[in-house]
Amino acid sequence: MKIIIIGATGTIGSEVVKALLQNKHEVVRASRNGEVKVNLDDPASIRGLFDKIQGVDAVVSCAGNAAFKPFAELTDADYELGLRSKLMGQVSLARIAKDHLRDGGSIVLTTGVLAMHPMLGSASISMVNAGLEGFVRAAALEMPRGIRINAVSPPWVKETMIKFGMDPSPGQAAADVAKAYLAAVEGRRQGQVLDPRLVQA
Amino acid sequence: MKIIIIGATGTIGSEVVKALLQNKHEVVRASRNGEVKVNLDDPASIRGLFDKIQGVDAVVSCAGNAAFKPFAELTDADYELGLRSKLMGQVSLARIAKDHLRDGGSIVLTTGVLAMHPMLGSASISMVNAGLEGFVRAAALEMPRGIRINAVSPPWVKETMIKFGMDPSPGQAAADVAKAYLAAVEGRRQGQVLDPRLVQA
């Protein structure tokens, strides 16, 4: 399959690229500052991506930002960041991709464990992740031409925990998280939120 | 308890008012064009409400709009409506109420069954409702001074179904939905999403 991956240089994205290449897919790496440029916050940039890269079977997003800070300190701008970037950036990707992917194509978005299992500081991220999961469940009912849409909800990733000075032992390695993206792209799931700790194929 | 109810003139809100009065609470009815005015889309209007009405124990929101239409027809403005009104309007209410309610106070927001059980046309509403549920679960962890926050997720309401020309038999009467709001205000739940078909007290 010909697959665009957005956020291809990130901790998870780079492992998803490896996993897709290993399964002999043709991979187009897209990111804000990479080989192929795209900015999910800007629908025109997403449309430009699909104009440039034709005949795409699947698009995987490992992109999107949201603010993590104590509830009492979250500002309007913090909420706005998550809404514009991680939530509506990926919603825009799905809205545009559905008109450009080949018949039977696949859209895979990224939410996160905080959607259903919040922690101190996650009010904005939990809102954004849960909202995206609600969107995926609903949009799946109306995808045209056999196109599928799913989300992967990564747990804490070992590499990220190490970067933040946290104990990585309860986390999952990014390479294992990547397997859930592969399952979402290649399988027959529709409207699902995949937990990489539970889904391997 | 002294309780502000926002959206007090709506199908559900008017029944919540009745239920609260029946349990001898002091009720302040607020709405866009009512006795006491408030517009959830405007944080200044929410702050004005709490400046005017002091010593409040609980605030209940039965307010907020979002667009319901086929996925392929949802516009940027449709998504924006749900984000600004039903999602961030109620998030703003929670952010402001936490600084104004009495110790041990209660915040009750409204999501809806489409968060977890989507249907054709619900992509934006499902996103907004699910996002609000994620917010409530997370914000509950950081509420100060014993303040509780919960959401009620109403099923289809008989009165609304009749208004839309639908068969009301699978719906729940607004007066029964209202009992879940009462349970959320009076009980000890924290960070819960209440399904009025399952929760009566």
Tab-separated table of C-alpha atoms in Angstrom:
chain	number	residue	atom	x	y	z
A	1	MET	CA	0.000	0.000	0.000
A	2	LYS	CA	1.006	3.622	-0.487
A	3	ILE	CA	0.818	5.238	2.941
A	4	ILE	CA	1.378	8.805	4.093
A	5	ILE	CA	2.541	9.106	7.673
A	6	ILE	CA	2.215	12.470	9.355
A	7	GLY	CA	4.482	13.138	12.304
A	8	ALA	CA	6.966	10.692	10.804
A	9	THR	CA	9.916	11.982	12.818
A	10	GLY	CA	8.313	11.659	16.261
A	11	THR	CA	8.908	8.992	18.893
A	12	ILE	CA	5.961	6.873	17.775
A	13	GLY	CA	5.868	8.039	14.152
A	14	SER	CA	9.422	6.938	13.403
A	15	GLU	CA	8.632	3.431	14.693
A	16	VAL	CA	5.430	3.326	12.642
A	17	VAL	CA	7.520	4.159	9.549
A	18	LYS	CA	9.877	1.256	10.329
A	19	ALA	CA	6.980	-1.159	10.877
A	20	LEU	CA	5.283	-0.139	7.631
A	21	LEU	CA	8.522	-0.454	5.616
A	22	GLN	CA	9.146	-3.867	7.144
A	23	ASN	CA	5.758	-4.965	5.767
A	24	LYS	CA	6.809	-3.739	2.279
A	25	HIS	CA	4.540	-0.703	2.177
A	26	GLU	CA	5.469	2.410	0.209
A	27	VAL	CA	5.821	5.126	2.859
A	28	VAL	CA	5.642	8.885	2.378
A	29	ARG	CA	7.016	10.638	5.450
A	30	ALA	CA	5.302	13.964	6.124
A	31	SER	CA	5.887	16.395	8.955
A	32	ARG	CA	6.087	20.099	9.671
A	33	ASN	CA	9.728	20.327	8.635
A	34	GLY	CA	10.441	17.038	6.866
A	35	GLU	CA	10.917	15.615	3.389
A	36	VAL	CA	7.232	16.293	2.601
A	37	LYS	CA	5.751	19.216	4.516
A	38	VAL	CA	2.309	19.355	6.126
A	39	ASN	CA	0.780	21.332	8.963
A	40	LEU	CA	-2.402	19.697	10.305
A	41	ASP	CA	-3.563	22.999	11.827
A	42	ASP	CA	-3.955	24.345	8.280
A	43	PRO	CA	-6.521	22.568	6.056
A	44	ALA	CA	-4.972	24.180	2.945
A	45	SER	CA	-1.681	22.489	3.810
A	46	ILE	CA	-3.479	19.108	4.104
A	47	ARG	CA	-5.184	19.603	0.739
A	48	GLY	CA	-1.792	20.522	-0.751
A	49	LEU	CA	-0.355	17.261	0.550
A	50	PHE	CA	-3.006	15.158	-1.208
A	51	ASP	CA	-2.652	17.227	-4.394
A	52	LYS	CA	1.069	16.477	-4.431
A	53	ILE	CA	0.927	12.820	-3.364
A	54	GLN	CA	-1.591	10.918	-5.485
A	55	GLY	CA	-2.945	7.369	-5.345
A	56	VAL	CA	-2.709	7.083	-1.572
A	57	ASP	CA	-4.225	4.043	0.168
A	58	ALA	CA	-3.817	5.078	3.787
A	59	VAL	CA	-2.885	8.030	5.939
A	60	VAL	CA	-1.587	7.693	9.482
A	61	SER	CA	-1.374	10.633	11.861
A	62	CYS	CA	1.016	10.552	14.798
A	63	ALA	CA	0.797	14.315	15.118
A	64	GLY	CA	-0.900	16.957	17.217
A	65	ASN	CA	-0.162	18.944	20.342
A	66	ALA	CA	-2.089	19.725	23.524
A	67	ALA	CA	-1.157	21.389	26.793
A	68	PHE	CA	-0.442	19.399	29.938
A	69	LYS	CA	-0.587	21.477	33.126
A	70	PRO	CA	-2.536	21.814	36.365
A	71	PHE	CA	-6.248	22.484	35.821
A	72	ALA	CA	-6.069	25.777	37.724
A	73	GLU	CA	-3.263	26.985	35.426
A	74	LEU	CA	-4.709	26.004	32.048
A	75	THR	CA	-5.370	29.161	30.025
A	76	ASP	CA	-7.741	29.810	27.160
A	77	ALA	CA	-4.712	29.544	24.852
A	78	ASP	CA	-3.822	26.130	26.300
A	79	TYR	CA	-7.289	24.771	25.538
A	80	GLU	CA	-7.168	26.405	22.112
A	81	LEU	CA	-3.868	24.652	21.310
A	82	GLY	CA	-5.351	21.195	21.889
A	83	LEU	CA	-8.578	22.002	20.046
A	84	ARG	CA	-6.792	23.444	16.987
A	85	SER	CA	-3.891	21.009	16.836
A	86	LYS	CA	-4.521	17.515	18.161
A	87	LEU	CA	-8.322	17.548	17.826
A	88	MET	CA	-9.340	19.615	14.791
A	89	GLY	CA	-6.009	19.070	13.008
A	90	GLN	CA	-6.718	15.353	12.883
A	91	VAL	CA	-10.440	15.898	12.212
A	92	SER	CA	-9.464	18.072	9.220
A	93	LEU	CA	-7.137	15.330	8.030
A	94	ALA	CA	-9.995	12.805	8.141
A	95	ARG	CA	-12.437	15.151	6.395
A	96	ILE	CA	-9.987	15.818	3.562
A	97	ALA	CA	-8.516	12.301	3.328
A	98	LYS	CA	-11.945	10.728	2.820
A	99	ASP	CA	-12.155	12.568	-0.553
A	100	HIS	CA	-8.615	11.668	-1.664
A	101	LEU	CA	-7.822	8.132	-0.525
A	102	ARG	CA	-8.291	5.226	-2.899
A	103	ASP	CA	-11.447	3.083	-2.510
A	104	GLY	CA	-11.134	0.898	0.588
A	105	GLY	CA	-8.494	3.218	2.047
A	106	SER	CA	-7.660	3.660	5.704
A	107	ILE	CA	-7.336	6.644	8.044
A	108	VAL	CA	-5.560	6.159	11.396
A	109	LEU	CA	-5.497	8.930	13.997
A	110	THR	CA	-3.796	9.185	17.395
A	111	THR	CA	-5.579	9.799	20.687
A	112	GLY	CA	-4.077	8.556	23.976
A	113	VAL	CA	-4.686	6.708	27.211
A	114	LEU	CA	-5.627	9.942	29.042
A	115	ALA	CA	-8.950	9.999	27.159
A	116	MET	CA	-10.351	7.342	29.455
A	117	HIS	CA	-7.727	7.288	32.252
A	118	PRO	CA	-7.028	10.876	33.285
A	119	MET	CA	-4.295	12.079	35.609
A	120	LEU	CA	-3.456	15.355	37.332
A	121	GLY	CA	-2.768	17.931	34.616
A	122	SER	CA	-4.644	16.170	31.823
A	123	ALA	CA	-7.941	18.121	31.711
A	124	SER	CA	-7.243	19.610	28.266
A	125	ILE	CA	-5.532	16.520	26.814
A	126	SER	CA	-8.220	14.173	28.161
A	127	MET	CA	-10.884	16.393	26.583
A	128	VAL	CA	-9.102	16.434	23.227
A	129	ASN	CA	-8.323	12.707	23.150
A	130	ALA	CA	-11.838	11.691	24.203
A	131	GLY	CA	-13.354	14.095	21.675
A	132	LEU	CA	-11.271	12.585	18.899
A	133	GLU	CA	-12.417	9.094	19.915
A	134	GLY	CA	-16.054	10.222	19.779
A	135	PHE	CA	-15.404	11.672	16.320
A	136	VAL	CA	-13.798	8.456	15.042
A	137	ARG	CA	-16.663	6.275	16.291
A	138	ALA	CA	-19.212	8.526	14.582
A	139	ALA	CA	-17.372	9.399	11.352
A	140	ALA	CA	-16.788	5.677	10.729
A	141	LEU	CA	-20.534	5.270	10.136
A	142	GLU	CA	-20.383	7.654	7.168
A	143	MET	CA	-17.077	6.953	5.437
A	144	PRO	CA	-17.600	6.651	1.666
A	145	ARG	CA	-16.152	4.069	-0.745
A	146	GLY	CA	-15.213	1.504	1.885
A	147	ILE	CA	-12.783	3.855	3.571
A	148	ARG	CA	-12.079	2.916	7.183
A	149	ILE	CA	-11.218	5.238	10.065
A	150	ASN	CA	-9.744	4.162	13.395
A	151	ALA	CA	-7.697	5.660	16.208
A	152	VAL	CA	-4.763	4.295	18.153
A	153	SER	CA	-4.729	5.274	21.823
A	154	PRO	CA	-1.105	4.881	22.952
A	155	PRO	CA	-0.314	4.296	26.609
A	156	TRP	CA	2.670	6.061	28.117
A	157	VAL	CA	5.621	5.284	25.869
A	158	LYS	CA	8.898	4.165	27.453
A	159	GLU	CA	11.021	6.512	25.324
A	160	THR	CA	8.860	9.502	26.284
A	161	MET	CA	8.944	8.585	29.979
A	162	ILE	CA	12.747	8.439	29.892
A	163	LYS	CA	12.816	11.849	28.181
A	164	PHE	CA	10.613	13.267	30.977
A	165	GLY	CA	12.742	11.653	33.710
A	166	MET	CA	9.957	9.208	34.629
A	167	ASP	CA	10.364	5.524	35.502
A	168	PRO	CA	9.799	3.830	32.114
A	169	SER	CA	8.971	0.395	33.516
A	170	PRO	CA	5.145	0.734	33.299
A	171	GLY	CA	5.398	2.133	29.745
A	172	GLN	CA	5.279	0.400	26.375
A	173	ALA	CA	8.146	0.634	23.863
A	174	ALA	CA	7.333	2.787	20.823
A	175	ALA	CA	8.163	-0.153	18.542
A	176	ASP	CA	5.376	-2.164	20.199
A	177	VAL	CA	2.954	0.759	20.068
A	178	ALA	CA	3.669	0.924	16.315
A	179	LYS	CA	2.216	-2.565	15.826
A	180	ALA	CA	-1.251	-1.239	16.636
A	181	TYR	CA	-0.948	1.300	13.792
A	182	LEU	CA	-0.007	-1.528	11.444
A	183	ALA	CA	-3.064	-3.497	12.624
A	184	ALA	CA	-5.307	-0.467	12.025
A	185	VAL	CA	-3.904	0.131	8.517
A	186	GLU	CA	-3.871	-3.470	7.332
A	187	GLY	CA	-6.850	-5.001	9.134
A	188	ARG	CA	-10.581	-4.633	8.724
A	189	ARG	CA	-11.373	-2.620	11.844
A	190	GLN	CA	-13.778	0.321	11.443
A	191	GLY	CA	-14.523	3.045	14.004
A	192	GLN	CA	-12.370	1.402	16.658
A	193	VAL	CA	-10.040	2.892	19.261
A	194	LEU	CA	-7.082	0.510	19.495
A	195	ASP	CA	-5.142	0.079	22.725
A	196	PRO	CA	-1.651	-1.079	21.668
A	197	ARG	CA	-1.290	-3.060	24.888
A	198	LEU	CA	-4.224	-5.233	23.848
A	199	VAL	CA	-4.092	-5.248	20.059
A	200	GLN	CA	-1.202	-6.793	18.196
A	201	ALA	CA	-2.689	-7.788	14.861
B	1	MET	CA	-28.971	24.205	48.460
B	2	LYS	CA	-28.825	27.310	46.298
B	3	ILE	CA	-28.566	26.098	42.729
B	4	ILE	CA	-28.164	27.938	39.441
B	5	ILE	CA	-29.598	26.116	36.467
B	6	ILE	CA	-28.484	27.226	33.023
B	7	GLY	CA	-30.774	26.394	30.143
B	8	ALA	CA	-33.676	26.449	32.574
B	9	THR	CA	-36.315	26.877	29.880
B	10	GLY	CA	-35.295	23.899	27.736
B	11	THR	CA	-36.979	20.501	27.490
B	12	ILE	CA	-34.691	18.910	30.071
B	13	GLY	CA	-33.819	22.086	31.992
B	14	SER	CA	-37.439	22.890	32.855
B	15	GLU	CA	-37.893	19.395	34.314
B	16	VAL	CA	-34.645	19.727	36.282
B	17	VAL	CA	-36.014	22.966	37.766
B	18	LYS	CA	-39.200	21.158	38.824
B	19	ALA	CA	-37.238	18.276	40.367
B	20	LEU	CA	-34.943	20.634	42.298
B	21	LEU	CA	-37.881	22.710	43.601
B	22	GLN	CA	-39.698	19.545	44.657
B	23	ASN	CA	-36.649	18.688	46.820
B	24	LYS	CA	-36.858	22.160	48.434
B	25	HIS	CA	-33.768	23.640	46.800
B	26	GLU	CA	-33.488	27.361	46.068
B	27	VAL	CA	-33.323	27.563	42.270
B	28	VAL	CA	-31.980	30.416	40.157
B	29	ARG	CA	-33.103	29.988	36.551
B	30	ALA	CA	-30.570	31.308	34.062
B	31	SER	CA	-30.726	31.266	30.287
B	32	ARG	CA	-29.900	33.391	27.275
B	33	ASN	CA	-33.154	35.318	27.451
B	34	GLY	CA	-34.604	34.460	30.856
B	35	GLU	CA	-35.074	35.932	34.307
B	36	VAL	CA	-31.294	35.823	34.888
B	37	LYS	CA	-29.249	36.111	31.697
B	38	VAL	CA	-26.142	34.105	30.840
B	39	ASN	CA	-24.434	33.128	27.593
B	40	LEU	CA	-22.069	30.166	28.068
B	41	ASP	CA	-20.155	31.080	24.891
B	42	ASP	CA	-18.964	34.234	26.658
B	43	PRO	CA	-16.808	33.723	29.781
B	44	ALA	CA	-17.434	37.351	30.833
B	45	SER	CA	-21.144	36.597	30.929
B	46	ILE	CA	-20.499	33.562	33.174
B	47	ARG	CA	-18.330	35.621	35.526
B	48	GLY	CA	-21.084	38.249	35.599
B	49	LEU	CA	-23.586	35.572	36.645
B	50	PHE	CA	-21.494	34.510	39.656
B	51	ASP	CA	-20.835	38.145	40.580
B	52	LYS	CA	-24.586	38.763	40.658
B	53	ILE	CA	-25.679	35.503	42.324
B	54	GLN	CA	-23.585	34.857	45.449
B	55	GLY	CA	-23.372	31.928	47.857
B	56	VAL	CA	-24.148	29.306	45.250
B	57	ASP	CA	-23.823	25.610	46.160
B	58	ALA	CA	-24.319	24.049	42.754
B	59	VAL	CA	-24.581	24.925	39.102
B	60	VAL	CA	-26.324	22.726	36.557
B	61	SER	CA	-25.924	23.223	32.820
B	62	CYS	CA	-28.561	21.922	30.437
B	63	ALA	CA	-27.279	24.230	27.722
B	64	GLY	CA	-25.113	24.146	24.622
B	65	ASN	CA	-25.589	23.646	20.889
B	66	ALA	CA	-23.912	21.520	18.259
B	67	ALA	CA	-24.691	20.762	14.615
B	68	PHE	CA	-26.335	17.509	13.537
B	69	LYS	CA	-25.943	16.790	9.828
B	70	PRO	CA	-24.370	14.276	7.419
B	71	PHE	CA	-20.593	13.996	7.816
B	72	ALA	CA	-19.992	15.052	4.208
B	73	GLU	CA	-22.028	18.241	4.763
B	74	LEU	CA	-20.559	19.383	8.100
B	75	THR	CA	-18.761	22.702	7.565
B	76	ASP	CA	-15.980	24.334	9.523
B	77	ALA	CA	-18.655	26.584	11.057
B	78	ASP	CA	-20.690	23.552	12.141
B	79	TYR	CA	-17.721	22.086	14.025
B	80	GLU	CA	-16.944	25.510	15.457
B	81	LEU	CA	-20.489	25.835	16.822
B	82	GLY	CA	-20.180	22.636	18.851
B	83	LEU	CA	-16.678	23.447	20.074
B	84	ARG	CA	-17.588	26.998	21.155
B	85	SER	CA	-21.037	26.313	22.551
B	86	LYS	CA	-21.649	22.827	23.954
B	87	LEU	CA	-17.989	21.940	24.642
B	88	MET	CA	-16.049	25.062	25.631
B	89	GLY	CA	-19.155	26.868	26.905
B	90	GLN	CA	-19.588	24.190	29.557
B	91	VAL	CA	-15.813	23.900	30.132
B	92	SER	CA	-15.726	27.659	30.783
B	93	LEU	CA	-18.610	27.263	33.207
B	94	ALA	CA	-16.679	24.606	35.140
B	95	ARG	CA	-13.460	26.647	35.158
B	96	ILE	CA	-15.248	29.706	36.515
B	97	ALA	CA	-17.658	27.899	38.852
B	98	LYS	CA	-14.815	26.135	40.679
B	99	ASP	CA	-13.682	29.567	41.958
B	100	HIS	CA	-17.172	30.728	42.975
B	101	LEU	CA	-19.097	27.788	44.379
B	102	ARG	CA	-19.241	27.222	48.105
B	103	ASP	CA	-16.954	24.565	49.598
B	104	GLY	CA	-18.265	21.115	48.753
B	105	GLY	CA	-20.245	22.514	45.837
B	106	SER	CA	-21.332	20.654	42.739
B	107	ILE	CA	-21.024	21.247	38.982
B	108	VAL	CA	-23.244	19.221	36.620
B	109	LEU	CA	-22.783	19.417	32.848
B	110	THR	CA	-24.722	17.846	29.975
B	111	THR	CA	-23.248	15.551	27.339
B	112	GLY	CA	-25.403	12.967	25.551
B	113	VAL	CA	-25.779	9.370	24.450
B	114	LEU	CA	-24.136	10.080	21.071
B	115	ALA	CA	-20.742	10.378	22.820
B	116	MET	CA	-20.478	6.611	23.039
B	117	HIS	CA	-23.303	5.522	20.714
B	118	PRO	CA	-23.026	7.507	17.487
B	119	MET	CA	-25.531	7.593	14.639
B	120	LEU	CA	-25.543	8.942	11.104
B	121	GLY	CA	-25.094	12.717	11.308
B	122	SER	CA	-23.535	12.814	14.760
B	123	ALA	CA	-19.805	13.231	13.950
B	124	SER	CA	-19.617	16.740	15.423
B	125	ILE	CA	-22.001	16.103	18.340
B	126	SER	CA	-20.309	12.797	19.234
B	127	MET	CA	-16.938	14.576	19.243
B	128	VAL	CA	-18.212	17.363	21.486
B	129	ASN	CA	-20.061	15.082	23.918
B	130	ALA	CA	-17.156	12.637	24.225
B	131	GLY	CA	-14.698	15.507	24.665
B	132	LEU	CA	-16.784	16.935	27.478
B	133	GLU	CA	-16.880	13.524	29.181
B	134	GLY	CA	-13.076	13.311	28.964
B	135	PHE	CA	-12.851	16.785	30.474
B	136	VAL	CA	-15.179	15.910	33.369
B	137	ARG	CA	-13.277	12.726	34.241
B	138	ALA	CA	-9.980	14.651	34.299
B	139	ALA	CA	-11.083	17.940	35.887
B	140	ALA	CA	-12.670	15.982	38.754
B	141	LEU	CA	-9.175	14.992	39.891
B	142	GLU	CA	-8.255	18.633	40.484
B	143	MET	CA	-11.384	20.277	41.853
B	144	PRO	CA	-10.548	22.419	44.889
B	145	ARG	CA	-12.390	22.664	48.228
B	146	GLY	CA	-14.375	19.441	47.864
B	147	ILE	CA	-16.172	20.666	44.771
B	148	ARG	CA	-17.554	17.842	42.641
B	149	ILE	CA	-18.013	17.775	38.869
B	150	ASN	CA	-20.115	15.275	36.954
B	151	ALA	CA	-21.942	15.041	33.654
B	152	VAL	CA	-25.343	13.685	32.773
B	153	SER	CA	-25.526	11.944	29.400
B	154	PRO	CA	-29.195	12.000	28.419
B	155	PRO	CA	-30.555	9.421	26.005
B	156	TRP	CA	-33.022	10.515	23.346
B	157	VAL	CA	-35.790	12.357	25.187
B	158	LYS	CA	-39.421	11.527	24.359
B	159	GLU	CA	-40.467	15.169	24.122
B	160	THR	CA	-37.639	15.941	21.678
B	161	MET	CA	-38.416	12.890	19.552
B	162	ILE	CA	-42.057	13.975	19.263
B	163	LYS	CA	-40.922	17.462	18.235
B	164	PHE	CA	-38.715	15.925	15.493
B	165	GLY	CA	-41.521	13.641	14.280
B	166	MET	CA	-39.731	10.516	15.580
B	167	ASP	CA	-41.331	7.540	17.341
B	168	PRO	CA	-40.892	8.454	21.024
B	169	SER	CA	-41.302	4.909	22.379
B	170	PRO	CA	-37.543	4.178	22.755
B	171	GLY	CA	-36.964	7.569	24.434
B	172	GLN	CA	-36.993	8.573	28.087
B	173	ALA	CA	-39.337	11.242	29.450
B	174	ALA	CA	-37.567	14.496	30.360
B	175	ALA	CA	-38.964	14.246	33.905
B	176	ASP	CA	-37.128	10.929	34.346
B	177	VAL	CA	-33.928	12.302	32.795
B	178	ALA	CA	-34.117	15.114	35.361
B	179	LYS	CA	-33.747	12.612	38.206
B	180	ALA	CA	-30.139	11.967	37.144
B	181	TYR	CA	-29.340	15.675	37.523
B	182	LEU	CA	-30.796	15.571	41.008
B	183	ALA	CA	-28.628	12.534	41.823
B	184	ALA	CA	-25.531	14.328	40.523
B	185	VAL	CA	-26.265	17.487	42.548
B	186	GLU	CA	-27.247	15.803	45.805
B	187	GLY	CA	-25.066	12.678	45.826
B	188	ARG	CA	-21.382	12.084	46.318
B	189	ARG	CA	-20.397	11.165	42.771
B	190	GLN	CA	-17.201	12.715	41.410
B	191	GLY	CA	-15.988	12.668	37.796
B	192	GLN	CA	-18.835	10.422	36.681
B	193	VAL	CA	-20.896	10.414	33.500
B	194	LEU	CA	-24.433	9.505	34.546
B	195	ASP	CA	-26.778	7.637	32.215
B	196	PRO	CA	-30.307	8.593	33.352
B	197	ARG	CA	-31.622	5.201	32.234
B	198	LEU	CA	-29.381	3.513	34.792
B	199	VAL	CA	-29.051	6.070	37.583
B	200	GLN	CA	-32.020	7.111	39.665
B	201	ALA	CA	-30.478	8.197	42.966
